[in-house]
PDB file of C-alpha atoms in Angstrom:
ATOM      1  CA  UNK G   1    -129.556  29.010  42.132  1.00  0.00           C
ATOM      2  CA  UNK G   2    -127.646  28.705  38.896  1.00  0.00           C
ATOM      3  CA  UNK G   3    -124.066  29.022  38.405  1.00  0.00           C
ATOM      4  CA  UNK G   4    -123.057  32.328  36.583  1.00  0.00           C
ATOM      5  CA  UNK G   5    -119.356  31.590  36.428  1.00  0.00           C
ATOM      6  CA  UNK G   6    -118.034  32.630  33.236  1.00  0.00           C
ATOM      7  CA  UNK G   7    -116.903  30.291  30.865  1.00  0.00           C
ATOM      8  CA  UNK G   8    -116.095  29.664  27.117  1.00  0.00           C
ATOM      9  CA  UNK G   9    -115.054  25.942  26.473  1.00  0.00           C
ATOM     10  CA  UNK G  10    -113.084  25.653  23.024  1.00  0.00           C
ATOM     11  CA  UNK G  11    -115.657  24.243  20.002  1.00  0.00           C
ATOM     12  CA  UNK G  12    -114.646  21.390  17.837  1.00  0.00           C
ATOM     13  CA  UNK G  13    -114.391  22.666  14.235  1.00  0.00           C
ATOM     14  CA  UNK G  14    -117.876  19.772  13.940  1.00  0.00           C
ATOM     15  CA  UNK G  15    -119.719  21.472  16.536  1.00  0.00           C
ATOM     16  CA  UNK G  16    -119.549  24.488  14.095  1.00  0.00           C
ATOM     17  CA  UNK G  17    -122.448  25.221  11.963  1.00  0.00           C
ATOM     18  CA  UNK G  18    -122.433  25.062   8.465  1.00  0.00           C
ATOM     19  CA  UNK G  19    -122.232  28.531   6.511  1.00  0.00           C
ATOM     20  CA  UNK G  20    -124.789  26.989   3.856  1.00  0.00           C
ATOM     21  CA  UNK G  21    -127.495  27.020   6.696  1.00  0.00           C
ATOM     22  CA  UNK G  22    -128.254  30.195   6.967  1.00  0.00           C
ATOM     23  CA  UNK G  23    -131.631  30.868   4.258  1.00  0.00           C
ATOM     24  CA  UNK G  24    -131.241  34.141   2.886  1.00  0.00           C
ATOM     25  CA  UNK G  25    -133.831  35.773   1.094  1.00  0.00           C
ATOM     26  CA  UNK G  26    -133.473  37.687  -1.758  1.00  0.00           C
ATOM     27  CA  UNK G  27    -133.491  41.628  -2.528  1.00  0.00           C
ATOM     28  CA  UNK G  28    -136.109  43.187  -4.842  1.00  0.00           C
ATOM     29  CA  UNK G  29    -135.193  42.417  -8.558  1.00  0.00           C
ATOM     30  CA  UNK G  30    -135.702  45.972  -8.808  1.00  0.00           C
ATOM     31  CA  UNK G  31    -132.236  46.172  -7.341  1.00  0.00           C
ATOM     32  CA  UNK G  32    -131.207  45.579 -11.306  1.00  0.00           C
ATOM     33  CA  UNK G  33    -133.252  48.470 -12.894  1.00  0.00           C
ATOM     34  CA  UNK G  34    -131.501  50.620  -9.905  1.00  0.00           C
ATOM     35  CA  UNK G  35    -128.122  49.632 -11.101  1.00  0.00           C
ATOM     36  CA  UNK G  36    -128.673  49.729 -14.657  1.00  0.00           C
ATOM     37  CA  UNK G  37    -129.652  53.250 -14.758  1.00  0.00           C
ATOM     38  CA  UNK G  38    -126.660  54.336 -12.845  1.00  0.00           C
ATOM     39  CA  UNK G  39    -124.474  52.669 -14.896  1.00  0.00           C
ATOM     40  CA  UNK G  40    -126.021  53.884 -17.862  1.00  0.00           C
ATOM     41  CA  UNK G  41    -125.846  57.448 -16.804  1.00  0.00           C
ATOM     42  CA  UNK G  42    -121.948  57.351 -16.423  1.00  0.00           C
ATOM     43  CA  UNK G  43    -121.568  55.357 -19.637  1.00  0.00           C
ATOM     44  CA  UNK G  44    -123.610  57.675 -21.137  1.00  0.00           C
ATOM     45  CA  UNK G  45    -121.268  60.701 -20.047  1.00  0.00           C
ATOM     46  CA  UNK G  46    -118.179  58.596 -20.932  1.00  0.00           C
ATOM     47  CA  UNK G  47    -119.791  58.097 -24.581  1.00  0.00           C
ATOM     48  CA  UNK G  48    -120.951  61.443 -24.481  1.00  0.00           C
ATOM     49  CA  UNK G  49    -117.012  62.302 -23.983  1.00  0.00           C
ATOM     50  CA  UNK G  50    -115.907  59.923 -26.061  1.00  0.00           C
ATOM     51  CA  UNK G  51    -117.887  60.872 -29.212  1.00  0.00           C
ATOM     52  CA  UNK G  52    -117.333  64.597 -28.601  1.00  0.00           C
ATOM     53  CA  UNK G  53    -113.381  64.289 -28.804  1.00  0.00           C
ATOM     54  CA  UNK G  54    -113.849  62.133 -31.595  1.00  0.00           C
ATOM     55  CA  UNK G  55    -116.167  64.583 -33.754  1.00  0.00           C
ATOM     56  CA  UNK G  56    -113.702  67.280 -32.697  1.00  0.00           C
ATOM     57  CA  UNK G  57    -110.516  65.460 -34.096  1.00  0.00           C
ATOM     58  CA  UNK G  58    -109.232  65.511 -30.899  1.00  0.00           C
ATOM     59  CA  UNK G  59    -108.814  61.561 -31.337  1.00  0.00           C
ATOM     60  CA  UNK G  60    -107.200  60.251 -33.866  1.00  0.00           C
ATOM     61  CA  UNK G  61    -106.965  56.285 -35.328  1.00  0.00           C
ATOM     62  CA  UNK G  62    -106.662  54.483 -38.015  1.00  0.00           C
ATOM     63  CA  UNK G  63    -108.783  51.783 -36.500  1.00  0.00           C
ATOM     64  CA  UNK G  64    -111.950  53.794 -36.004  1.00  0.00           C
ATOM     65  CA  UNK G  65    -112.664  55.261 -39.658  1.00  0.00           C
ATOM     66  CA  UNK G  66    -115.238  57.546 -40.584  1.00  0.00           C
ATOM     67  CA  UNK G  67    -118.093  57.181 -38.133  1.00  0.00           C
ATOM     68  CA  UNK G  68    -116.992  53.429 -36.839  1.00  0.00           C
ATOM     69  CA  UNK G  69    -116.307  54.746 -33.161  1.00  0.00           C
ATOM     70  CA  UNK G  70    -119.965  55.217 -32.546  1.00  0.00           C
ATOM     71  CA  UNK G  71    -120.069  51.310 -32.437  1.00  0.00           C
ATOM     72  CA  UNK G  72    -117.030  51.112 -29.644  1.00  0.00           C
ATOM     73  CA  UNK G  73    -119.651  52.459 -26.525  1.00  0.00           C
ATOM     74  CA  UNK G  74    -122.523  50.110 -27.844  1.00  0.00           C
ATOM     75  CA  UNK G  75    -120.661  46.923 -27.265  1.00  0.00           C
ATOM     76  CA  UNK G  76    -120.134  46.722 -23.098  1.00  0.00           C
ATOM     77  CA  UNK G  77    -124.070  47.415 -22.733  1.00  0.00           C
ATOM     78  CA  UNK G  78    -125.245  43.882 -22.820  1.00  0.00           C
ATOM     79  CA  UNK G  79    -122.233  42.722 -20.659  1.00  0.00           C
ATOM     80  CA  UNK G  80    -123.327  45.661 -18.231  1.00  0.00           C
ATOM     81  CA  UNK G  81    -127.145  44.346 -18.624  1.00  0.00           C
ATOM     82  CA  UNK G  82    -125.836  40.447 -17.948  1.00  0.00           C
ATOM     83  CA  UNK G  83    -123.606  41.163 -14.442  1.00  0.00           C
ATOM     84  CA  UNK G  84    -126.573  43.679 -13.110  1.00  0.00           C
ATOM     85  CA  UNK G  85    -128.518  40.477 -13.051  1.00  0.00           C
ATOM     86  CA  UNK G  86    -125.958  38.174 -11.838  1.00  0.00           C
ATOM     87  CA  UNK G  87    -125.265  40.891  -9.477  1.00  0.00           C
ATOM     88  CA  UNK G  88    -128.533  41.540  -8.100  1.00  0.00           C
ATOM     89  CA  UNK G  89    -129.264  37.867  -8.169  1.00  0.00           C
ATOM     90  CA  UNK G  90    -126.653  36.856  -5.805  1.00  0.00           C
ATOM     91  CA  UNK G  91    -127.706  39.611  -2.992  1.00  0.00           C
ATOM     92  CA  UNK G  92    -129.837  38.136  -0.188  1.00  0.00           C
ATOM     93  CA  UNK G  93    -130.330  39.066   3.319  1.00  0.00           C
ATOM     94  CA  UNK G  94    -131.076  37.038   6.457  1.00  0.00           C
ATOM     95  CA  UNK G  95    -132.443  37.581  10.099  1.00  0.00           C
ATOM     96  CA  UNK G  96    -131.634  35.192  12.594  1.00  0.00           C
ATOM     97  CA  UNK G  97    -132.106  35.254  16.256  1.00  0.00           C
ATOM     98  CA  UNK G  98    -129.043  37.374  17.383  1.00  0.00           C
ATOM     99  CA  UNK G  99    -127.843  38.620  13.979  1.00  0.00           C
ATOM    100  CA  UNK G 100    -128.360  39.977  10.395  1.00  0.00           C
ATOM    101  CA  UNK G 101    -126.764  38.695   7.218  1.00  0.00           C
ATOM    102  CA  UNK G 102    -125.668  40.320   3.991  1.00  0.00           C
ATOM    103  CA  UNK G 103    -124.619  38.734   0.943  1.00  0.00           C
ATOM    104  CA  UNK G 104    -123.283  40.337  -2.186  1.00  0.00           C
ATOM    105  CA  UNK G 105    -121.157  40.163  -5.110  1.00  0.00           C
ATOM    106  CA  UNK G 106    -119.807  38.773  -8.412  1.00  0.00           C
ATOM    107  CA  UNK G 107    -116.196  37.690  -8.557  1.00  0.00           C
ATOM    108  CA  UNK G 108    -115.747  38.756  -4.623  1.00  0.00           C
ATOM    109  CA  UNK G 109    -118.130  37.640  -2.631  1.00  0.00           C
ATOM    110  CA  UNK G 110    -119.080  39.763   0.346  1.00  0.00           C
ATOM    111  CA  UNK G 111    -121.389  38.315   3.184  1.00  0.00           C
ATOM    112  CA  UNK G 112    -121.598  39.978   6.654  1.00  0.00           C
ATOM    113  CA  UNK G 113    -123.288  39.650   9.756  1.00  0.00           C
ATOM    114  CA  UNK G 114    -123.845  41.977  12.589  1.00  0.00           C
ATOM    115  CA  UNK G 115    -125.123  40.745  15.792  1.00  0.00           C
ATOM    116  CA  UNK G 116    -128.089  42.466  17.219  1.00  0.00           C
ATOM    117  CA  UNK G 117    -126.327  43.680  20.608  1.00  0.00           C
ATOM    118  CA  UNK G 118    -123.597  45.836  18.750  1.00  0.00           C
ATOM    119  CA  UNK G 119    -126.401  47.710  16.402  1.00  0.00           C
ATOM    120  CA  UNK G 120    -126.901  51.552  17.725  1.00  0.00           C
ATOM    121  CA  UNK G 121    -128.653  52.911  15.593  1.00  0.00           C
ATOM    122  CA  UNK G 122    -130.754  51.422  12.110  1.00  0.00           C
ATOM    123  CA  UNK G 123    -131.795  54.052   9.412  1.00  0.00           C
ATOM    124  CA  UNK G 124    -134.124  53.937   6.338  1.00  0.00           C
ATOM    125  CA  UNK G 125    -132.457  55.668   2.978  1.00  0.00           C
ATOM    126  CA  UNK G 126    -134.750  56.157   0.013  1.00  0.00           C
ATOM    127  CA  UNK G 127    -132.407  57.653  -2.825  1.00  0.00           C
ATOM    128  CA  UNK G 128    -134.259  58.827  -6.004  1.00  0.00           C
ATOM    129  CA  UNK G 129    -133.926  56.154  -7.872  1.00  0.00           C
ATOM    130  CA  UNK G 130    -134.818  54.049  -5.106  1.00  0.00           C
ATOM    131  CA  UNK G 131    -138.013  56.069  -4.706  1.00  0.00           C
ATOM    132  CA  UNK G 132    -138.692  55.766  -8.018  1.00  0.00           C
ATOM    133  CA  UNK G 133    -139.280  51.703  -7.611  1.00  0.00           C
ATOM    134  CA  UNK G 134    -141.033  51.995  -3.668  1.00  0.00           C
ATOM    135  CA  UNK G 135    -137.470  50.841  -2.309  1.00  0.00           C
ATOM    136  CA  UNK G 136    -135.295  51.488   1.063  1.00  0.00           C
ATOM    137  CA  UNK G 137    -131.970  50.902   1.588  1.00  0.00           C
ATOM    138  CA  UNK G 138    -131.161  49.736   5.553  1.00  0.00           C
ATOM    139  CA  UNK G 139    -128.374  51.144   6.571  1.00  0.00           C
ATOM    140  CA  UNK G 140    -127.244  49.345  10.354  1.00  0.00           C
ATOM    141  CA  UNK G 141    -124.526  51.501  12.822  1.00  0.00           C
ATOM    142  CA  UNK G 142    -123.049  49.815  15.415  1.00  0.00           C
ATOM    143  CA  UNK G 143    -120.760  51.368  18.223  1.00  0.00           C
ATOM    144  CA  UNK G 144    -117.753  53.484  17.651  1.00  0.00           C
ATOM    145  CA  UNK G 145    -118.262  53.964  13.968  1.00  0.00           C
ATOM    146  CA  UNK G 146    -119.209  56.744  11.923  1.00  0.00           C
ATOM    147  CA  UNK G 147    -120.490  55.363   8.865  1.00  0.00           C
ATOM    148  CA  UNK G 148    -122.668  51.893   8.254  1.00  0.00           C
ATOM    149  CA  UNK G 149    -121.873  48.701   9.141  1.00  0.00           C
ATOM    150  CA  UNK G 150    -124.243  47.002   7.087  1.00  0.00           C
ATOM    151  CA  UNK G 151    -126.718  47.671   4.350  1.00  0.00           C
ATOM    152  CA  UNK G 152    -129.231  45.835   3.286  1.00  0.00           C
ATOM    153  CA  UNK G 153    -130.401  47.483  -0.989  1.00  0.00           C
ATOM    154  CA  UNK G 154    -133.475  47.699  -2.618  1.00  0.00           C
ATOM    155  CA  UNK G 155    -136.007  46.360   0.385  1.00  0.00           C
ATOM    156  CA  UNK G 156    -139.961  47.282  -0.320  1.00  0.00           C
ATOM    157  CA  UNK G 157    -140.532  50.078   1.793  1.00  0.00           C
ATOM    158  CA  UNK G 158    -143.071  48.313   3.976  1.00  0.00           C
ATOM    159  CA  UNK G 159    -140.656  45.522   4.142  1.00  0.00           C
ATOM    160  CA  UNK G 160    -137.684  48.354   5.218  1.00  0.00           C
ATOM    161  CA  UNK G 161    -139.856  49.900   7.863  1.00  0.00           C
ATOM    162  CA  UNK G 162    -141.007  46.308   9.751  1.00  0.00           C
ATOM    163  CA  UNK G 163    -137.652  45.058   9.669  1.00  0.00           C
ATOM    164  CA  UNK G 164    -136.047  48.278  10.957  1.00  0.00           C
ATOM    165  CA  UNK G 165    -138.923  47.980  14.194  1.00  0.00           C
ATOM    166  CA  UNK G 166    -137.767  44.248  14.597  1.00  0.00           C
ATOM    167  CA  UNK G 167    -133.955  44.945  14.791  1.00  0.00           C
ATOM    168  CA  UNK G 168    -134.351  48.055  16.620  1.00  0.00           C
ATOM    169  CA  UNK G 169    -136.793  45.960  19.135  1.00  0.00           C
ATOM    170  CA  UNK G 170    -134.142  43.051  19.117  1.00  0.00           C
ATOM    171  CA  UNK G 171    -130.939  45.345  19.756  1.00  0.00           C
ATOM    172  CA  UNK G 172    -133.001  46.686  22.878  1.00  0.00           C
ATOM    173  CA  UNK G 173    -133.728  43.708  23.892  1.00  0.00           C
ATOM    174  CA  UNK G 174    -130.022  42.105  23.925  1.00  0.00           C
ATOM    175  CA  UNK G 175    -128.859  45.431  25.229  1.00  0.00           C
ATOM    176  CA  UNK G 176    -131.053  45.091  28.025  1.00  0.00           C
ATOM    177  CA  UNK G 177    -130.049  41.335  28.655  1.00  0.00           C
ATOM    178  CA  UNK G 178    -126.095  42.522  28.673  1.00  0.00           C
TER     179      UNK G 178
END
């Protein structure tokens, strides 16, 4: 018969695994057309602003002469274009045997996880845009909250809908082990 007695024995900080071990895969590079075009729909209202005020006087400088402020919303776009890409290429995702991974960011680097036995509930978005490209977002509830835990961007939709069946299987599973 073995011995069910509870126990959790303190780990040495070597017994830990390293972070760097876990493999995560990357999102679709789709992910940057997706945030390109949103941010070029709000620059384009802030320009749209911008030149407005300007062409009714409401603005006035002696730096921007004649038609000179047209240039000022032109020059962020390729610094926009570059961190989209750095962006998108440091998001990645990972499934391991009792949890998911997310990884995201630029200068603050975000990386979750979210064990399988605390995940409710696992949802498939598809926003416009995302639609537009044959992209899901996963979106991952756990207990007690109202809003996601996780989300995992710009999956293929096929890709969205196998791994939402796995988790969902896997969260049954270690609920029905508990």
């Amino acid at each position: 018969m073995a011995d069910t007695t509870f126990q959790n024995g303190a780990l040495e900080g070597r017994d830990l695994p390293e972070a760097g071990e876990i493999k995560f895969r990357p999102i679709d590079p789709n992910h940057t057309n997706i945030l390109m075009i949103g941010f070029g729909l709000s620059w384009l209202a802030l320009t749209t602003a911008w030149i407005t005020l300007n062409l009714i006087g409401t603005i006035e400088s002696s730096l921007f002469t004649g038609y000179s402020y047209l240039i000022l919303p032109i020059i962020p776009v390729p610094f926009i274009v570059v961190l989209c890409h750095i962006y998108t290429n440091g998001c990645g995702y990972a499934l391991r045997e009792h949890d998911v991974h997310y990884k995201h960011g630029i200068i603050w680097r975000n990386e979750a996880s979210l064990p399988f036995n605390r995940i409710q509930h696992v949802e498939v978005e598809r926003g416009p845009l995302e639609r537009l490209f044959g992209l899901s977002t996963l979106k991952f509830f756990a207990a007690g909250g109202g809003s996601a835990d996780l989300r995992i961007p710009s999956l293929p939709e096929a890709e969205a809908a196998k791994l939402r069946a796995f988790v969902l299987e896997k969260a049954g599973a270690d609920h029905d082990d508990a």
